[in-house]
Amino acid sequence: ENMSVIIKGGTVVNADQSFRADVYCDDGIIQAVGPDMDAPLGVDVVDAGGCYVMPGGIDPHTHMQLPFMGTVASEDFFSGTTAGAVGGTTMIIDFVIPGPQEDVLETYHKWRGWAEKSATDYSFHVAITWWDDSVPDAMGTLCRDYGVNSFKHFMAYKGAIMADDETLVNSFTRARELGALCTVHAESGELVDHFQTKIFESGITGPEGHPQSRPPQVEGEAANRAIRFAQMIDVPLYVVHNSCAHSLNEIARARREGQRVFGEVLAGHLLVDDSVYRNPDFEFAAAHVMSPPFRPKANKEALWRGLQSGDLQTTATDHCCFCADQKAMGKDDFRKIPNGTGGIEDRMHVLWTHGVNTGRLTMSEFVAVTSTNSAKIFNIYPRKGMIAAGSDADLAIFDPQATHTISVKTHHQNVDFNIFEGMELTGINVATVSQGKVVYKDGDVRTESGVGRYVDRPCFAPYYAAVEKRSSAIAPTSVDRSS
């Protein structure tokens, strides 16, 4: 039933090299990569002359259909993965987020149900938001039976999904036993709660109060705390959506000291700054309310340098959409504006225009930060993140000459605002192959609901078993006092 497809005449770009080659896909798998291949009869031929053929993007941080702050994100798993496919993204890693005391496995199955309408492949991080004796058992089941190898910890959102220090210690320790990766949303929930109250009571009720209540120091403190916890418990750590120099500096320090710490940056934080919150139009300012917030300009350059130097390895969107009527829930109180912005359709495009075209990133570095590094860190490489025989046939085909202006009027994201509105792009995705099928071509969207597959991500336990012989980071030593 899977039609074969051959991508002819393009330049294949992987994270390690680029070369002229055709790509032949059948049965959802890349069968051959090589120059001047003959197309078998009846095969769908995609002309990629003058184009770059790259591994489909992996967005390691999305929130489709998220129930949050009294409403539900406007983007569902079908509309969201479809918008991603238009922009060259062929896989998402979304989040299962149990509420306080909510059964972890039941929540996981609930999210799996919502995701069944996905158009492209997907996987899940699972958030640990509370702790009792059932949680470590659930974590074991998720790792063993459901291909989950990463657990998320929200250090913010006090009184809701915040993981306190006790939960962090317990969860990090269990993750280490399982060979799983810990990820954190690094903002100090106590400080944010304190500043939110203080700023609101001082009479600042509008969206400008949002960034003021969670300054960069709040992010740096939490990043450092999580990094130190991970260091002492000896577990690898992935810090999501770094928005400022404060957290980046903590990651850089830890990496220089040989600690296994990874950093993610959102397309939005690379390109948008905090001036948006001072716009007098409530709808405009509120549309940009997300956590961590957009930052003063100097942070954007620091984040680009973090990406160039390798201290930040992945790019994401934190795609979490709320429309104007939902954002209006906080019209008299910035603390009630649902947090989130879009971007899954635009991430690859804006990074090409502002990364590759400016010389900040080579094409191979672009592939690394949009796809390959996520595949490696989350243990699905080379199934994903590479164009080679045997890898999944997930491809993005970029025409470096094609131009496009981003607009809410033409985007495929199910939200009434675009944070990159009016941005002029040079170099856009013109065709997308997912599971060996052309799902987007020259403006023609051909995605189908329900064909996306859940992707298992194996744990890293064999690696940990091998190094168990080395002393743990903080090894207990007894002193002989018998004499």
Short mmCIF file of C-alpha atoms in Angstrom, two decimals:
data_model
loop_
_atom_site.label_atom_id
_atom_site.label_comp_id
_atom_site.label_asym_id
_atom_site.label_seq_id
_atom_site.Cartn_x
_atom_site.Cartn_y
_atom_site.Cartn_z
CA GLU A 1 0.00 0.00 0.00
CA ASN A 2 2.96 2.29 0.67
CA MET A 3 3.86 3.89 -2.62
CA SER A 4 7.55 4.06 -3.41
CA VAL A 5 9.09 7.49 -3.92
CA ILE A 6 12.38 8.65 -5.37
CA ILE A 7 13.79 12.13 -4.73
CA LYS A 8 15.91 12.99 -7.78
CA GLY A 9 18.62 15.55 -8.45
CA GLY A 10 19.01 17.09 -5.00
CA THR A 11 21.92 17.56 -2.62
CA VAL A 12 21.62 15.37 0.45
CA VAL A 13 22.61 17.18 3.64
CA ASN A 14 23.35 15.14 6.77
CA ALA A 15 24.84 16.36 10.04
CA ASP A 16 28.28 15.12 8.97
CA GLN A 17 28.44 15.85 5.24
CA SER A 18 26.54 16.83 2.11
CA PHE A 19 26.70 15.26 -1.36
CA ARG A 20 24.75 15.02 -4.63
CA ALA A 21 22.48 11.99 -4.49
CA ASP A 22 19.06 10.59 -5.22
CA VAL A 23 17.08 9.05 -2.37
CA TYR A 24 14.92 5.99 -3.00
CA CYS A 25 12.27 5.15 -0.41
CA ASP A 26 9.99 2.15 -0.19
CA ASP A 27 7.88 0.66 2.59
CA GLY A 28 8.51 3.71 4.78
CA ILE A 29 12.28 3.15 4.79
CA ILE A 30 15.13 4.74 2.84
CA GLN A 31 16.27 1.86 0.61
CA ALA A 32 19.15 3.51 -1.24
CA VAL A 33 21.05 6.78 -1.42
CA GLY A 34 23.25 7.37 -4.47
CA PRO A 35 23.85 9.36 -7.64
CA ASP A 36 21.80 8.97 -10.83
CA MET A 37 19.54 6.14 -9.73
CA ASP A 38 17.02 4.76 -12.18
CA ALA A 39 13.48 5.19 -10.98
CA PRO A 40 11.62 1.87 -11.04
CA LEU A 41 8.33 1.92 -12.95
CA GLY A 42 5.34 3.38 -11.13
CA VAL A 43 7.43 5.18 -8.54
CA ASP A 44 6.45 8.67 -7.40
CA VAL A 45 9.29 10.96 -8.58
CA VAL A 46 10.01 14.19 -6.72
CA ASP A 47 12.26 16.60 -8.62
CA ALA A 48 14.69 18.10 -6.11
CA GLY A 49 16.92 19.85 -8.64
CA GLY A 50 18.60 22.85 -7.02
CA CYS A 51 17.26 21.77 -3.61
CA TYR A 52 18.69 20.40 -0.40
CA VAL A 53 17.31 17.08 0.86
CA MET A 54 17.56 16.84 4.63
CA PRO A 55 16.38 14.57 7.44
CA GLY A 56 12.87 15.60 8.48
CA GLY A 57 12.89 17.92 11.46
CA ILE A 58 12.36 16.58 14.97
CA ASP A 59 10.69 19.05 17.33
CA PRO A 60 11.59 17.69 20.78
CA HIS A 61 9.26 20.06 22.65
CA THR A 62 5.57 20.49 21.74
CA HIS A 63 2.28 20.62 23.64
CA MET A 64 -0.60 19.62 21.39
CA GLN A 65 -4.07 19.68 22.96
CA LEU A 66 -2.57 20.54 26.37
CA PRO A 67 -5.11 21.14 29.17
CA PHE A 68 -3.49 24.14 30.87
CA MET A 69 -4.46 27.11 33.02
CA GLY A 70 -8.19 26.49 32.72
CA THR A 71 -8.38 25.86 28.97
CA VAL A 72 -7.04 23.50 26.28
CA ALA A 73 -4.43 24.37 23.66
CA SER A 74 -6.11 25.10 20.31
CA GLU A 75 -3.77 22.86 18.29
CA ASP A 76 -4.60 19.14 18.28
CA PHE A 77 -2.29 16.30 17.28
CA PHE A 78 -3.56 16.21 13.69
CA SER A 79 -3.51 19.96 12.99
CA GLY A 80 -0.20 20.33 14.82
CA THR A 81 1.67 17.54 13.06
CA THR A 82 0.20 18.74 9.74
CA ALA A 83 1.53 22.27 10.31
CA GLY A 84 4.86 20.70 11.24
CA ALA A 85 4.94 18.70 8.02
CA VAL A 86 4.39 21.85 5.96
CA GLY A 87 7.49 23.30 7.61
CA GLY A 88 9.62 20.18 7.16
CA THR A 89 9.15 18.73 10.65
CA THR A 90 8.24 15.04 10.56
CA MET A 91 8.35 14.06 14.23
CA ILE A 92 7.41 15.62 17.55
CA ILE A 93 8.18 14.66 21.12
CA ASP A 94 5.22 15.88 23.15
CA PHE A 95 4.55 15.74 26.91
CA VAL A 96 2.37 13.62 29.15
CA ILE A 97 1.65 15.83 32.17
CA PRO A 98 -0.16 14.25 35.15
CA GLY A 99 -1.90 16.65 37.49
CA PRO A 100 -1.12 16.53 41.22
CA GLN A 101 -1.83 12.99 42.51
CA GLU A 102 -3.04 11.92 39.06
CA ASP A 103 -2.06 8.34 38.19
CA VAL A 104 1.00 8.49 35.92
CA LEU A 105 0.18 5.48 33.73
CA GLU A 106 -3.48 6.45 33.34
CA THR A 107 -2.38 9.92 32.24
CA TYR A 108 0.07 8.40 29.77
CA HIS A 109 -2.68 6.30 28.17
CA LYS A 110 -4.99 9.33 28.02
CA TRP A 111 -2.38 11.28 26.02
CA ARG A 112 -1.67 8.29 23.78
CA GLY A 113 -5.37 8.29 22.92
CA TRP A 114 -5.35 11.99 21.99
CA ALA A 115 -2.27 11.47 19.83
CA GLU A 116 -3.78 8.70 17.72
CA LYS A 117 -4.88 11.25 15.12
CA SER A 118 -1.29 12.40 14.47
CA ALA A 119 -0.30 12.76 10.81
CA THR A 120 3.42 12.11 11.44
CA ASP A 121 5.48 10.13 13.95
CA TYR A 122 5.50 11.16 17.60
CA SER A 123 6.82 10.21 21.01
CA PHE A 124 6.31 11.39 24.60
CA HIS A 125 8.33 12.70 27.50
CA VAL A 126 6.49 12.01 30.78
CA ALA A 127 6.37 14.68 33.48
CA ILE A 128 6.88 13.74 37.12
CA THR A 129 4.79 16.30 38.99
CA TRP A 130 4.33 14.57 42.36
CA TRP A 131 5.71 11.61 44.29
CA ASP A 132 4.52 8.57 46.20
CA ASP A 133 5.37 4.85 46.09
CA SER A 134 3.37 4.33 42.88
CA VAL A 135 5.47 6.75 40.82
CA PRO A 136 8.79 4.86 40.68
CA ASP A 137 6.88 1.73 39.64
CA ALA A 138 5.12 3.69 36.88
CA MET A 139 8.46 5.08 35.69
CA GLY A 140 9.81 1.52 35.47
CA THR A 141 6.80 0.38 33.45
CA LEU A 142 7.08 3.35 31.07
CA CYS A 143 10.77 2.63 30.43
CA ARG A 144 10.36 -1.13 30.10
CA ASP A 145 7.06 -1.46 28.24
CA TYR A 146 6.33 1.88 26.56
CA GLY A 147 9.60 3.19 25.13
CA VAL A 148 9.84 6.27 27.36
CA ASN A 149 13.43 7.29 28.18
CA SER A 150 12.97 10.87 29.37
CA PHE A 151 11.17 12.38 32.34
CA LYS A 152 10.25 16.07 32.55
CA HIS A 153 10.31 18.18 35.72
CA PHE A 154 8.58 21.56 35.93
CA MET A 155 10.44 23.65 38.49
CA ALA A 156 7.80 26.38 37.98
CA TYR A 157 3.97 26.56 38.29
CA LYS A 158 3.72 26.39 42.08
CA GLY A 159 0.44 24.98 43.36
CA ALA A 160 -0.06 23.05 40.11
CA ILE A 161 2.54 20.90 38.35
CA MET A 162 5.72 22.09 40.07
CA ALA A 163 8.14 19.38 41.19
CA ASP A 164 9.63 20.38 44.55
CA ASP A 165 13.19 19.50 45.55
CA GLU A 166 12.09 16.28 47.24
CA THR A 167 10.39 15.12 44.04
CA LEU A 168 13.46 16.09 41.99
CA VAL A 169 15.78 14.04 44.20
CA ASN A 170 13.48 11.00 44.15
CA SER A 171 12.75 11.17 40.42
CA PHE A 172 16.37 11.85 39.37
CA THR A 173 17.50 8.89 41.49
CA ARG A 174 14.91 6.57 39.93
CA ALA A 175 15.72 7.81 36.41
CA ARG A 176 19.37 6.95 36.99
CA GLU A 177 18.45 3.39 38.02
CA LEU A 178 16.41 3.03 34.82
CA GLY A 179 18.95 4.63 32.49
CA ALA A 180 16.57 7.46 31.60
CA LEU A 181 17.28 11.11 30.87
CA CYS A 182 15.95 13.87 33.15
CA THR A 183 14.66 17.07 31.60
CA VAL A 184 13.78 20.27 33.44
CA HIS A 185 11.82 23.45 32.88
CA ALA A 186 14.20 25.68 34.82
CA GLU A 187 12.42 28.53 36.58
CA SER A 188 12.24 28.87 40.35
CA GLY A 189 8.55 28.37 41.15
CA GLU A 190 8.90 29.91 44.61
CA LEU A 191 10.50 33.09 43.27
CA VAL A 192 8.00 33.40 40.41
CA ASP A 193 5.08 33.00 42.82
CA HIS A 194 6.58 35.62 45.13
CA PHE A 195 7.21 38.15 42.32
CA GLN A 196 3.84 37.56 40.66
CA THR A 197 2.03 38.51 43.85
CA LYS A 198 4.31 41.48 44.51
CA ILE A 199 4.00 42.88 40.98
CA PHE A 200 0.24 42.33 40.73
CA GLU A 201 -0.31 44.00 44.12
CA SER A 202 1.82 46.97 43.01
CA GLY A 203 -0.85 47.68 40.37
CA ILE A 204 0.79 46.09 37.31
CA THR A 205 -1.91 43.79 35.93
CA GLY A 206 -1.13 43.75 32.19
CA PRO A 207 1.10 41.39 30.16
CA GLU A 208 4.18 43.53 30.94
CA GLY A 209 3.96 42.06 34.45
CA HIS A 210 4.70 38.59 33.05
CA PRO A 211 8.41 39.06 32.18
CA GLN A 212 8.89 41.24 35.26
CA SER A 213 7.67 38.41 37.50
CA ARG A 214 10.11 35.85 36.03
CA PRO A 215 13.41 37.66 35.37
CA PRO A 216 16.42 35.80 33.91
CA GLN A 217 17.91 35.22 37.39
CA VAL A 218 14.90 32.99 38.19
CA GLU A 219 15.89 30.78 35.25
CA GLY A 220 19.59 30.78 36.13
CA GLU A 221 18.88 29.75 39.73
CA ALA A 222 16.72 26.81 38.74
CA ALA A 223 19.09 25.67 35.97
CA ASN A 224 21.98 25.67 38.42
CA ARG A 225 19.96 23.80 41.07
CA ALA A 226 18.87 21.11 38.59
CA ILE A 227 22.41 20.80 37.22
CA ARG A 228 23.87 20.38 40.72
CA PHE A 229 21.20 17.82 41.64
CA ALA A 230 22.00 15.89 38.45
CA GLN A 231 25.72 16.13 39.17
CA MET A 232 25.40 14.67 42.67
CA ILE A 233 22.87 12.00 41.68
CA ASP A 234 24.97 11.29 38.54
CA VAL A 235 22.20 11.36 35.96
CA PRO A 236 22.25 13.06 32.53
CA LEU A 237 20.23 16.28 32.33
CA TYR A 238 18.51 18.10 29.47
CA VAL A 239 17.51 21.72 30.13
CA VAL A 240 14.56 22.71 27.93
CA HIS A 241 13.84 26.13 26.36
CA ASN A 242 16.86 28.14 27.54
CA SER A 243 15.89 31.77 27.03
CA CYS A 244 18.77 33.73 28.52
CA ALA A 245 22.50 33.96 29.17
CA HIS A 246 21.96 33.07 32.85
CA SER A 247 20.91 29.46 32.24
CA LEU A 248 23.23 29.06 29.25
CA ASN A 249 26.20 30.02 31.44
CA GLU A 250 25.27 27.34 33.97
CA ILE A 251 25.07 24.71 31.22
CA ALA A 252 28.39 25.84 29.71
CA ARG A 253 30.10 25.65 33.10
CA ALA A 254 28.79 22.15 33.80
CA ARG A 255 29.78 20.92 30.34
CA ARG A 256 33.31 22.33 30.76
CA GLU A 257 33.49 20.28 33.96
CA GLY A 258 32.63 17.12 32.03
CA GLN A 259 29.05 16.84 33.22
CA ARG A 260 26.51 15.24 30.88
CA VAL A 261 24.20 18.25 30.39
CA PHE A 262 22.28 19.17 27.25
CA GLY A 263 20.55 22.42 26.33
CA GLU A 264 17.60 23.25 24.07
CA VAL A 265 16.69 26.63 22.60
CA LEU A 266 13.39 27.72 21.05
CA ALA A 267 13.23 29.41 17.65
CA GLY A 268 11.22 32.18 19.34
CA HIS A 269 13.87 33.00 21.92
CA LEU A 270 16.48 33.31 19.16
CA LEU A 271 14.43 35.87 17.23
CA VAL A 272 11.93 37.71 19.44
CA ASP A 273 12.75 40.05 22.34
CA ASP A 274 10.90 41.44 25.37
CA SER A 275 9.77 44.65 23.63
CA VAL A 276 6.65 42.70 22.59
CA TYR A 277 5.32 42.92 26.17
CA ARG A 278 5.39 46.73 26.08
CA ASN A 279 3.03 46.89 23.09
CA PRO A 280 -0.09 48.82 24.18
CA ASP A 281 -2.35 46.34 22.38
CA PHE A 282 -3.33 43.73 24.98
CA GLU A 283 -4.02 41.01 22.40
CA PHE A 284 -0.57 41.45 20.83
CA ALA A 285 1.29 41.47 24.15
CA ALA A 286 -0.74 38.59 25.61
CA ALA A 287 -0.16 36.48 22.50
CA HIS A 288 3.56 36.51 23.40
CA VAL A 289 3.04 35.41 27.01
CA MET A 290 4.94 32.17 27.48
CA SER A 291 7.35 30.85 30.08
CA PRO A 292 10.17 31.54 30.13
CA PRO A 293 9.31 34.88 28.51
CA PHE A 294 11.03 36.62 25.61
CA ARG A 295 14.13 38.39 26.90
CA PRO A 296 16.10 41.62 26.43
CA LYS A 297 17.91 41.65 23.05
CA ALA A 298 21.41 40.77 24.32
CA ASN A 299 20.17 37.30 25.27
CA LYS A 300 19.31 36.46 21.65
CA GLU A 301 22.94 36.85 20.57
CA ALA A 302 24.10 34.80 23.57
CA LEU A 303 21.72 31.98 22.57
CA TRP A 304 22.94 32.01 18.96
CA ARG A 305 26.50 31.73 20.28
CA GLY A 306 25.42 28.85 22.51
CA LEU A 307 24.07 27.06 19.44
CA GLN A 308 27.23 27.79 17.42
CA SER A 309 29.58 26.65 20.19
CA GLY A 310 27.67 23.44 20.87
CA ASP A 311 26.62 24.28 24.43
CA LEU A 312 23.03 24.22 23.12
CA GLN A 313 22.43 21.16 20.97
CA THR A 314 18.77 21.24 19.95
CA THR A 315 16.13 23.66 18.69
CA ALA A 316 12.45 23.31 19.50
CA THR A 317 9.27 25.40 19.63
CA ASP A 318 7.39 24.60 22.85
CA HIS A 319 4.45 24.84 20.42
CA CYS A 320 1.49 25.50 22.73
CA CYS A 321 -1.25 27.56 21.13
CA PHE A 322 -3.97 29.66 22.68
CA CYS A 323 -6.24 31.98 20.69
CA ALA A 324 -7.17 35.55 21.60
CA ASP A 325 -10.37 34.56 23.41
CA GLN A 326 -8.33 32.14 25.57
CA LYS A 327 -5.58 34.69 26.24
CA ALA A 328 -8.34 37.13 27.30
CA MET A 329 -8.86 35.04 30.46
CA GLY A 330 -6.04 37.17 31.86
CA LYS A 331 -7.15 40.59 30.65
CA ASP A 332 -7.28 41.92 34.21
CA ASP A 333 -4.52 39.72 35.64
CA PHE A 334 -1.37 38.69 33.73
CA ARG A 335 -1.10 35.62 36.00
CA LYS A 336 -4.21 34.16 34.32
CA ILE A 337 -3.07 34.52 30.68
CA PRO A 338 -2.57 30.96 29.38
CA ASN A 339 1.16 30.56 28.67
CA GLY A 340 2.19 29.55 25.17
CA THR A 341 3.02 30.47 21.58
CA GLY A 342 3.14 28.61 18.26
CA GLY A 343 5.99 27.88 15.89
CA ILE A 344 6.11 24.25 14.72
CA GLU A 345 5.52 25.29 11.09
CA ASP A 346 8.13 28.05 11.21
CA ARG A 347 11.05 26.64 13.22
CA MET A 348 13.03 25.14 10.32
CA HIS A 349 12.31 28.13 8.07
CA VAL A 350 13.37 30.85 10.50
CA LEU A 351 16.50 28.92 11.47
CA TRP A 352 17.46 28.57 7.80
CA THR A 353 16.91 32.27 7.05
CA HIS A 354 18.52 33.58 10.25
CA GLY A 355 21.01 30.75 10.78
CA VAL A 356 22.22 29.34 7.47
CA ASN A 357 21.75 32.45 5.30
CA THR A 358 23.58 34.64 7.81
CA GLY A 359 26.53 32.26 8.16
CA ARG A 360 25.79 31.54 11.82
CA LEU A 361 25.20 27.86 10.99
CA THR A 362 26.46 25.63 8.22
CA MET A 363 23.87 23.46 6.48
CA SER A 364 25.15 20.39 8.34
CA GLU A 365 24.94 22.27 11.65
CA PHE A 366 21.36 23.22 10.73
CA VAL A 367 20.54 19.51 10.25
CA ALA A 368 22.22 18.72 13.58
CA VAL A 369 20.24 21.28 15.59
CA THR A 370 16.89 20.65 13.87
CA SER A 371 17.01 16.85 13.80
CA THR A 372 20.13 14.76 14.33
CA ASN A 373 21.09 15.94 17.82
CA SER A 374 17.56 15.33 19.14
CA ALA A 375 17.61 11.86 17.58
CA LYS A 376 20.93 11.09 19.29
CA ILE A 377 20.06 12.57 22.69
CA PHE A 378 16.67 10.82 22.82
CA ASN A 379 18.11 7.54 21.47
CA ILE A 380 16.32 7.15 18.12
CA TYR A 381 19.37 7.67 15.89
CA PRO A 382 20.01 6.59 13.12
CA ARG A 383 16.37 5.53 12.66
CA LYS A 384 15.65 9.27 12.71
CA GLY A 385 17.91 12.23 12.03
CA MET A 386 19.86 10.76 9.11
CA ILE A 387 19.50 10.10 5.41
CA ALA A 388 20.96 6.64 4.89
CA ALA A 389 19.76 3.21 3.78
CA GLY A 390 17.78 1.68 6.64
CA SER A 391 16.70 4.98 8.22
CA ASP A 392 13.03 6.02 8.29
CA ALA A 393 11.97 7.82 5.11
CA ASP A 394 11.31 11.18 6.77
CA LEU A 395 12.66 13.99 4.59
CA ALA A 396 12.49 17.76 4.18
CA ILE A 397 13.32 19.27 0.78
CA PHE A 398 14.42 22.90 0.94
CA ASP A 399 14.65 25.23 -2.05
CA PRO A 400 17.29 27.82 -1.07
CA GLN A 401 15.97 30.30 -3.68
CA ALA A 402 12.28 30.12 -2.75
CA THR A 403 10.86 32.97 -0.71
CA HIS A 404 7.88 33.29 1.61
CA THR A 405 6.51 35.84 4.07
CA ILE A 406 5.18 34.37 7.31
CA SER A 407 1.59 35.31 8.02
CA VAL A 408 -1.25 34.14 10.21
CA LYS A 409 -3.39 34.39 7.08
CA THR A 410 -1.49 31.61 5.30
CA HIS A 411 -0.01 29.46 8.06
CA HIS A 412 -1.40 26.00 8.82
CA GLN A 413 -1.16 26.29 12.61
CA ASN A 414 -4.54 26.32 14.35
CA VAL A 415 -4.02 29.62 16.14
CA ASP A 416 -4.97 33.23 15.36
CA PHE A 417 -1.54 34.76 15.89
CA ASN A 418 2.02 34.19 14.65
CA ILE A 419 5.00 35.46 16.65
CA PHE A 420 7.02 35.64 13.40
CA GLU A 421 4.32 37.64 11.55
CA GLY A 422 5.72 39.49 8.50
CA MET A 423 9.13 37.76 8.61
CA GLU A 424 10.56 37.38 5.11
CA LEU A 425 12.13 33.99 4.44
CA THR A 426 14.60 32.93 1.79
CA GLY A 427 14.97 29.16 1.61
CA ILE A 428 11.80 27.25 2.42
CA ASN A 429 10.56 23.68 2.60
CA VAL A 430 8.92 22.78 -0.71
CA ALA A 431 8.23 19.08 -0.14
CA THR A 432 8.01 16.73 2.83
CA VAL A 433 8.21 12.96 2.90
CA SER A 434 6.91 11.16 6.00
CA GLN A 435 7.05 7.37 6.30
CA GLY A 436 8.02 7.24 2.62
CA LYS A 437 4.97 9.20 1.41
CA VAL A 438 4.85 12.73 0.04
CA VAL A 439 2.68 14.52 2.63
CA TYR A 440 3.36 18.07 1.40
CA LYS A 441 4.43 19.43 -1.96
CA ASP A 442 4.46 23.01 -3.29
CA GLY A 443 1.56 24.19 -1.14
CA ASP A 444 -0.45 20.98 -1.52
CA VAL A 445 -1.07 19.43 1.92
CA ARG A 446 -1.65 15.68 1.77
CA THR A 447 -1.43 14.62 5.41
CA GLU A 448 -3.78 11.95 6.76
CA SER A 449 -5.14 11.71 10.27
CA GLY A 450 -4.04 8.67 12.23
CA VAL A 451 -1.09 7.49 10.14
CA GLY A 452 1.54 8.83 12.55
CA ARG A 453 3.25 6.13 14.61
CA TYR A 454 4.31 6.15 18.22
CA VAL A 455 8.11 5.91 18.34
CA ASP A 456 9.70 3.84 21.11
CA ARG A 457 12.83 5.39 22.62
CA PRO A 458 14.92 2.75 24.41
CA CYS A 459 16.54 3.53 27.74
CA PHE A 460 20.27 3.96 28.19
CA ALA A 461 20.51 1.19 30.80
CA PRO A 462 23.26 -0.83 29.06
CA TYR A 463 25.54 2.22 29.20
CA TYR A 464 24.83 2.66 32.90
CA ALA A 465 25.33 -1.02 33.65
CA ALA A 466 28.77 -0.72 32.05
CA VAL A 467 29.83 2.24 34.16
CA GLU A 468 28.22 1.06 37.39
CA LYS A 469 31.68 -0.14 38.42
CA ARG A 470 32.96 3.43 38.60
CA SER A 471 32.15 5.14 41.88
CA SER A 472 29.03 7.25 41.75
CA ALA A 473 29.51 11.03 41.82
CA ILE A 474 29.14 11.23 45.59
CA ALA A 475 30.49 7.84 46.72
CA PRO A 476 30.00 6.92 50.38
CA THR A 477 33.30 6.17 52.12
CA SER A 478 33.61 4.77 55.60
CA VAL A 479 36.46 5.62 57.92
CA ASP A 480 38.07 2.88 59.99
CA ARG A 481 37.93 4.11 63.58
CA SER A 482 38.71 0.74 65.26
CA SER A 483 42.18 1.83 66.29
#
